[in-house]
Short mmCIF file of C-alpha atoms in Angstrom, two decimals:
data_model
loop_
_atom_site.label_atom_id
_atom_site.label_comp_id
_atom_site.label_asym_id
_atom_site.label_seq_id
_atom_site.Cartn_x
_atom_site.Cartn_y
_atom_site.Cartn_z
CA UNK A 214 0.00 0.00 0.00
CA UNK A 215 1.47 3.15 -1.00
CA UNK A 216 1.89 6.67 1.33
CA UNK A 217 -0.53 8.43 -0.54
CA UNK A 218 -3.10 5.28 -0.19
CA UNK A 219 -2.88 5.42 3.61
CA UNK A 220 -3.37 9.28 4.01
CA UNK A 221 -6.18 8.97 1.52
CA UNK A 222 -7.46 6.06 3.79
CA UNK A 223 -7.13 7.63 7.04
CA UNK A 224 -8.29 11.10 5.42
CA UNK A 225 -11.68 9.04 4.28
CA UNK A 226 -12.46 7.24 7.78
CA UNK A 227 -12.25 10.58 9.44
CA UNK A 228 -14.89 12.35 7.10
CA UNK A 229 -17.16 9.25 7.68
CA UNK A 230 -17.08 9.00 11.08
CA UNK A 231 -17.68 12.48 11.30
CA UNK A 232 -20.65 11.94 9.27
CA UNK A 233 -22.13 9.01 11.46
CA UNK A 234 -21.93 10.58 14.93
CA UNK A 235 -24.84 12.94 15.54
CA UNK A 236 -23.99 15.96 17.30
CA UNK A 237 -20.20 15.93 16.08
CA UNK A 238 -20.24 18.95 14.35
CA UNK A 239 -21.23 20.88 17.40
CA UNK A 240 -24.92 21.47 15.95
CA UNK A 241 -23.44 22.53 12.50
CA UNK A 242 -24.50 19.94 9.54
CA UNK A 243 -21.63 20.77 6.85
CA UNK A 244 -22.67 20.40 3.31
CA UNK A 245 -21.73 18.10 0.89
CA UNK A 246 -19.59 20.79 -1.00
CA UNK A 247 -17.70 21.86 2.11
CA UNK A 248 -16.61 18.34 2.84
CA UNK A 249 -16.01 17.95 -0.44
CA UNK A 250 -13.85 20.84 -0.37
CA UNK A 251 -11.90 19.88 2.97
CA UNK A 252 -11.42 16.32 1.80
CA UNK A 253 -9.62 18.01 -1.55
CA UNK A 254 -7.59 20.27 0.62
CA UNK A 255 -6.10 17.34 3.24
CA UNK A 256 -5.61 15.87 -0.43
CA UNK A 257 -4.32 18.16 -2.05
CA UNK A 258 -1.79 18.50 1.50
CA UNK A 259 -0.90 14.80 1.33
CA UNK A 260 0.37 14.93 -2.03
CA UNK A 261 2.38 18.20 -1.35
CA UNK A 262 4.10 16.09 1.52
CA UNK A 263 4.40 12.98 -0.68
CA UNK A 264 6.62 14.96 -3.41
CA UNK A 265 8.43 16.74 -1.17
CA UNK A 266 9.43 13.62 0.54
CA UNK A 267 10.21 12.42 -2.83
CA UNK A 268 12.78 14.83 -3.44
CA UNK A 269 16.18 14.41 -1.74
CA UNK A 270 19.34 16.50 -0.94
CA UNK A 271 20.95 13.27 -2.44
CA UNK A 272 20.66 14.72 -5.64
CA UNK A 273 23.55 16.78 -5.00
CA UNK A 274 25.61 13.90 -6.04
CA UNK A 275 23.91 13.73 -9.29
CA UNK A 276 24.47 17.21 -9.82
CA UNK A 277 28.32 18.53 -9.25
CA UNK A 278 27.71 21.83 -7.10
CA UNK A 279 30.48 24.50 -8.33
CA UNK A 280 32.24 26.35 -5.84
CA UNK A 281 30.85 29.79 -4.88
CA UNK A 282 33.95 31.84 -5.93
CA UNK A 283 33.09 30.04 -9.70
CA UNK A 284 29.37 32.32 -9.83
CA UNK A 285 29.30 35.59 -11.27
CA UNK A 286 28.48 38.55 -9.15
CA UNK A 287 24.61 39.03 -9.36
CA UNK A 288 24.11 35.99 -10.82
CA UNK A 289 21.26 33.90 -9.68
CA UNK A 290 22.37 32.38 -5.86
CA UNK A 291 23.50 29.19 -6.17
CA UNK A 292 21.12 27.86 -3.49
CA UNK A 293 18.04 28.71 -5.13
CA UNK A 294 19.50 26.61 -8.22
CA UNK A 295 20.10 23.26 -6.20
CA UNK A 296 17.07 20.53 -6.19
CA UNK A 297 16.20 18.53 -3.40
CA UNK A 298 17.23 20.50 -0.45
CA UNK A 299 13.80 21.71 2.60
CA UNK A 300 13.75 24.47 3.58
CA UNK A 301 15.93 24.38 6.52
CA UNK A 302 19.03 22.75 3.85
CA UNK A 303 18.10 25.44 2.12
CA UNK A 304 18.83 28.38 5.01
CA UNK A 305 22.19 26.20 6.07
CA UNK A 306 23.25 26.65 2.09
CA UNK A 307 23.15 30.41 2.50
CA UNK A 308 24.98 30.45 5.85
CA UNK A 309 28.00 27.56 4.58
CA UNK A 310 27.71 27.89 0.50
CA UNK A 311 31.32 26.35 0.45
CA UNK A 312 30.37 23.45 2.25
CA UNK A 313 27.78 22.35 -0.31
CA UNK A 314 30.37 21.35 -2.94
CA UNK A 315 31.65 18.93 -0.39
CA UNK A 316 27.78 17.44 0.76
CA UNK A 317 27.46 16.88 -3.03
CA UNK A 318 31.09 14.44 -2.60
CA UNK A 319 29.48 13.02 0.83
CA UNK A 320 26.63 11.91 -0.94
CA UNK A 321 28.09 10.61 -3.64
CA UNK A 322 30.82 8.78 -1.97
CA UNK A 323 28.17 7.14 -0.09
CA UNK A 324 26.22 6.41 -2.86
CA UNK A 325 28.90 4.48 -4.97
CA UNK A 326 29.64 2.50 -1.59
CA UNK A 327 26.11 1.65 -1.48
CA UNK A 328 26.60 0.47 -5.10
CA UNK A 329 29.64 -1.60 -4.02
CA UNK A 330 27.90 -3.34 -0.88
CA UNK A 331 24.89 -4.24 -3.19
CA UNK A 332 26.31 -5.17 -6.70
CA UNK A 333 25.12 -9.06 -5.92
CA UNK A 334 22.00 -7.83 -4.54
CA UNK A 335 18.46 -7.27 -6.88
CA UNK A 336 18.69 -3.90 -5.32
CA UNK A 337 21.69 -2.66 -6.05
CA UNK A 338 21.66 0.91 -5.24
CA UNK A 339 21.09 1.85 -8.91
CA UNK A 340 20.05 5.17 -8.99
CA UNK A 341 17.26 7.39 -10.99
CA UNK A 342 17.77 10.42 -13.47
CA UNK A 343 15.74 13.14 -11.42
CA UNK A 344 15.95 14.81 -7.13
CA UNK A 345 14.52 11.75 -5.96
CA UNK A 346 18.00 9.99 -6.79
CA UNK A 347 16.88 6.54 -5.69
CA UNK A 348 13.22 6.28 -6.94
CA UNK A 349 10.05 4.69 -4.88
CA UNK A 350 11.99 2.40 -3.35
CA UNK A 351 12.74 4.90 -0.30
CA UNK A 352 9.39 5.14 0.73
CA UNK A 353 9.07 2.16 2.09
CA UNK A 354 10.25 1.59 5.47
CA UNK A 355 12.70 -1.09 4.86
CA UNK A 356 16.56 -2.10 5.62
CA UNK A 357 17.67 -0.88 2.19
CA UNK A 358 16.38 2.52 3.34
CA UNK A 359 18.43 2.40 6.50
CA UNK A 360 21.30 1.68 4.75
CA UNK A 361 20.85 4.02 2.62
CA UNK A 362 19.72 6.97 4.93
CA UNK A 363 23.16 5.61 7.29
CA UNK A 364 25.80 5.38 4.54
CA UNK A 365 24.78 8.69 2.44
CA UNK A 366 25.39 10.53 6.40
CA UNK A 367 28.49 8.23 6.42
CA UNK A 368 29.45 9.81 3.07
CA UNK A 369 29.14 13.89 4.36
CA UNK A 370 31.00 13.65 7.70
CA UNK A 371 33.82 11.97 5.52
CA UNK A 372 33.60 14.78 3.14
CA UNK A 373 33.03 17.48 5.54
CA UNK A 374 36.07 16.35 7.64
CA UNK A 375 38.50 16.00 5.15
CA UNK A 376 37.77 19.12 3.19
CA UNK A 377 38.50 20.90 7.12
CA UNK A 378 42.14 19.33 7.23
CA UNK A 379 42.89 20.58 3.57
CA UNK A 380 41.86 23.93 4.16
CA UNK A 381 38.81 24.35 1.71
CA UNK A 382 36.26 25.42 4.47
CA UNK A 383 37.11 28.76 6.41
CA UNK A 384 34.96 28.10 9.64
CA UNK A 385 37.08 24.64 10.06
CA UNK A 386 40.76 23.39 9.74
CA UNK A 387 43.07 20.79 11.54
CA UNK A 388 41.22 18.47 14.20
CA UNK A 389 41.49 19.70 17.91
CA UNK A 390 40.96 16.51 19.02
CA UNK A 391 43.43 16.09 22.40
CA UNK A 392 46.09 14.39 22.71
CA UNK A 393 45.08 10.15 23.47
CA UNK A 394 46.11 9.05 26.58
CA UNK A 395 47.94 5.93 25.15
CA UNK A 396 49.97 7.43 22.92
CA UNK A 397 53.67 7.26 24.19
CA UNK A 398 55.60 10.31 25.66
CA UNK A 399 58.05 10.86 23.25
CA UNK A 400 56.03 10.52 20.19
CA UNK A 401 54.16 14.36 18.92
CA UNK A 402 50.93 14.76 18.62
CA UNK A 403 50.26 18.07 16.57
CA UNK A 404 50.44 16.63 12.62
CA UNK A 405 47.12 17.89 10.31
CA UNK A 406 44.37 15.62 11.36
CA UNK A 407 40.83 14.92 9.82
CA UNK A 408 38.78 17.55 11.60
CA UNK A 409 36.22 15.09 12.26
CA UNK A 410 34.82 16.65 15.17
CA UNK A 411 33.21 19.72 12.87
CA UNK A 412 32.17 17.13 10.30
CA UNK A 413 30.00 15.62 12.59
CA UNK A 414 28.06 18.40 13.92
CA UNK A 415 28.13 19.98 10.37
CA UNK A 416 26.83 16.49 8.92
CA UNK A 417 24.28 16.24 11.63
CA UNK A 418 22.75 20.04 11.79
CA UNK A 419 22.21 19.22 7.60
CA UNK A 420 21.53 15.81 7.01
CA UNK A 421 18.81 15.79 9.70
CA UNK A 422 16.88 18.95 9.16
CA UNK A 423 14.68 17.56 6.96
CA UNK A 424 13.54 15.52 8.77
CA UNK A 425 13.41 17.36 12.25
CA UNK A 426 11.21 20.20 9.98
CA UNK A 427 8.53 17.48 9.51
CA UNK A 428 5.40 18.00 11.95
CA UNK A 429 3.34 14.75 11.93
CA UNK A 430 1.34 13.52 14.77
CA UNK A 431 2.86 11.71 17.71
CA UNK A 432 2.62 8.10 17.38
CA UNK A 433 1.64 8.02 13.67
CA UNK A 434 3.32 5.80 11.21
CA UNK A 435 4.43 8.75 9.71
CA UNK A 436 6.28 9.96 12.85
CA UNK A 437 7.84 6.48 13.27
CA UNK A 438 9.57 6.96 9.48
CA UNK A 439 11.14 10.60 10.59
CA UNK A 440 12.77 8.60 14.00
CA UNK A 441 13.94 5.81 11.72
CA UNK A 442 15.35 8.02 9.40
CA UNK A 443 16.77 10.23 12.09
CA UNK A 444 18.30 7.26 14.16
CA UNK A 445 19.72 5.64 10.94
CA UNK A 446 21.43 9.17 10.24
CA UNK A 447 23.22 8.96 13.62
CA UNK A 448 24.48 5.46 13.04
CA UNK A 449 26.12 6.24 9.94
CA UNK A 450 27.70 9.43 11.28
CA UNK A 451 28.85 7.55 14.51
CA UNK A 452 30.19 5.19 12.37
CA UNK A 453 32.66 7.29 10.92
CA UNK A 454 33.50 9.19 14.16
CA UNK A 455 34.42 5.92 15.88
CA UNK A 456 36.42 4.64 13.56
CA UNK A 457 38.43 7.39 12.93
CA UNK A 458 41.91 6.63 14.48
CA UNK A 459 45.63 7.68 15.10
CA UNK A 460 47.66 7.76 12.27
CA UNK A 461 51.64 8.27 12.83
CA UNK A 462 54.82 9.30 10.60
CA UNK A 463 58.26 8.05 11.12
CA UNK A 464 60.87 11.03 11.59
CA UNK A 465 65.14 9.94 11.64
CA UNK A 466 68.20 9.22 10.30
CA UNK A 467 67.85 6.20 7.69
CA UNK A 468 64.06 5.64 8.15
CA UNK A 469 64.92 4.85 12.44
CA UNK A 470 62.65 5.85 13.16
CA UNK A 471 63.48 7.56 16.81
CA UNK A 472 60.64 10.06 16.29
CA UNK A 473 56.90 10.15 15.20
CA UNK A 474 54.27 12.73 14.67
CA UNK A 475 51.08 11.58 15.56
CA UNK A 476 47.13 13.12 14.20
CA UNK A 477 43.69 12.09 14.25
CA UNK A 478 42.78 10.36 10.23
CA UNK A 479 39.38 9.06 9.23
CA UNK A 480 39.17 5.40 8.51
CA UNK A 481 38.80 4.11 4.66
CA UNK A 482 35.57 4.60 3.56
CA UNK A 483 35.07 1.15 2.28
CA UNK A 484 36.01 0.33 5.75
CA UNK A 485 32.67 2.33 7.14
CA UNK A 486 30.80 1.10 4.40
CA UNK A 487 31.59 -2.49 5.59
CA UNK A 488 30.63 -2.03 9.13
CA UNK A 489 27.50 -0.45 8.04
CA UNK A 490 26.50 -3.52 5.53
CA UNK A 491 27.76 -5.82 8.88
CA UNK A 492 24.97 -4.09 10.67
CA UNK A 493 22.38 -4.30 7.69
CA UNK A 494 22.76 -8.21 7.48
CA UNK A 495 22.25 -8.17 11.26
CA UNK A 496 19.19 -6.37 11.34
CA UNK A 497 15.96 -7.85 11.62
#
């Protein structure tokens, strides 16, 4: 049964119960073109909803984003010219416009590691020609979706934190990320690390606003989708932030050795990809 079957459902038991219970209507008997007229509206409301959902800031890897500096001055914002983004994407592209050519490489690193962890799989992660990037399939609550929703998160903290540590985002640079307690005494810890710490926050404060902008009633099935979505966005984003380890350089005489400058590196992406299909298989 599809989304728009069950609002239309739900929509269509309310009007008739409303119908059957004398003295609902507080004394007021609504006419058959007024209810006519509200059941068109809630319609009309379901499938605004249904094609928003349908849209995705996915699409982003579809569609290279160019670098701000690469727009000429009054030309239309760049923003305004990117599909699938809500409104609250939208507000976060005006605030960090340099950041979005690097969401667009999140999401498409995590879509061509979807691709890799399915290629034996009927679904394979294929993708569709328009800003719903992966078709129907994502409205249905299933483990694909999770995957998908986890690894594409995955994907922008990777981005996010690497494009820190090379300089291309001004409100980010080197991790700060203290010193680990195991690491011996005479080894440095102060090399260029993956500023994973901002790619997090950044990854989170994006990835999930569309979904935290959705208002649906509390309990509804609708409701459930926007935790799912939300919880599977965390697990791919914690993915990468726990695996993310110390990486060390040798400094001497002859490769010796005697010295070594330590810093905080993300993990191989195929590496987070794998833990994330580990957890798929798991799943109920």
């Amino acid at each position: 049964v599809s989304t728009l079957t069950l609002h239309f459902c739900f929509l269509q038991g309310t009007l008739l119960w409303k119908l059957s219970v004398p003295g609902h209507w507080g004394g007021l008997r609504p006419t058959m073109p007024s209810l006519l007229l509200l059941f068109t509206a809630a319609l009309l409301s379901s499938w605004a909803q249904l094609l928003t959902d349908a849209n995705s800031w996915w699409s982003l890897a579809l569609n290279p984003v160019q670098r701000p500096e690469m727009f000429i001055i009054g030309a239309q914002p760049v923003c305004s010219q990117l599909p699938g983004l809500s409104p609250g994407q939208r507000k976060l592209c005006q605030l960090y416009q340099e950041h979005m050519a690097y969401i667009g490489e999140g999401a498409k690193t995590g879509i061509k590691e979807c691709q890799h962890q399915f290629r034996q799989r009927r679904w394979n992660c294929s993708t569709a020609d328009n800003a719903s990037v992966f078709g129907r399939v994502m409205q249905i609550g299933s483990r694909e979706t999770a995957f998908t929703h986890a690894v594409s998160a995955a994907g922008v903290v990777n981005a996010i934190s690497r494009a820190c540590r090379e300089g291309e985002l001004s409100t980010c640079g080197c991790s700060r990320t203290a010193r680990p307690k195991d690491l011996p005494r005479d080894w440095l810890w102060g090399g260029c690390g993956d500023n994973v710490e901002y790619g997090y926050r950044f990854a989170k404060e994006f990835v999930d606003a569309r979904e935290r902008e959705k208002n649906f009633a509390k309990g509804s099935e609708e409701q459930g989708r926007v935790l799912m979505n939300l919880q599977n966005n965390e697990a791919g984003r914690r993915a990468v932030y726990k695996m993310a380890d110390v990486a060390c350089k040798c400094h001497g005489v002859s490769g010796s050795c005697s010295l070594k400058t330590c810093w905080l590196q993300l993990a191989e992406f195929r590496k987070v990809g794998d833990r994330l299909k580990e957890k798929y298989d798991s799943a109920a």
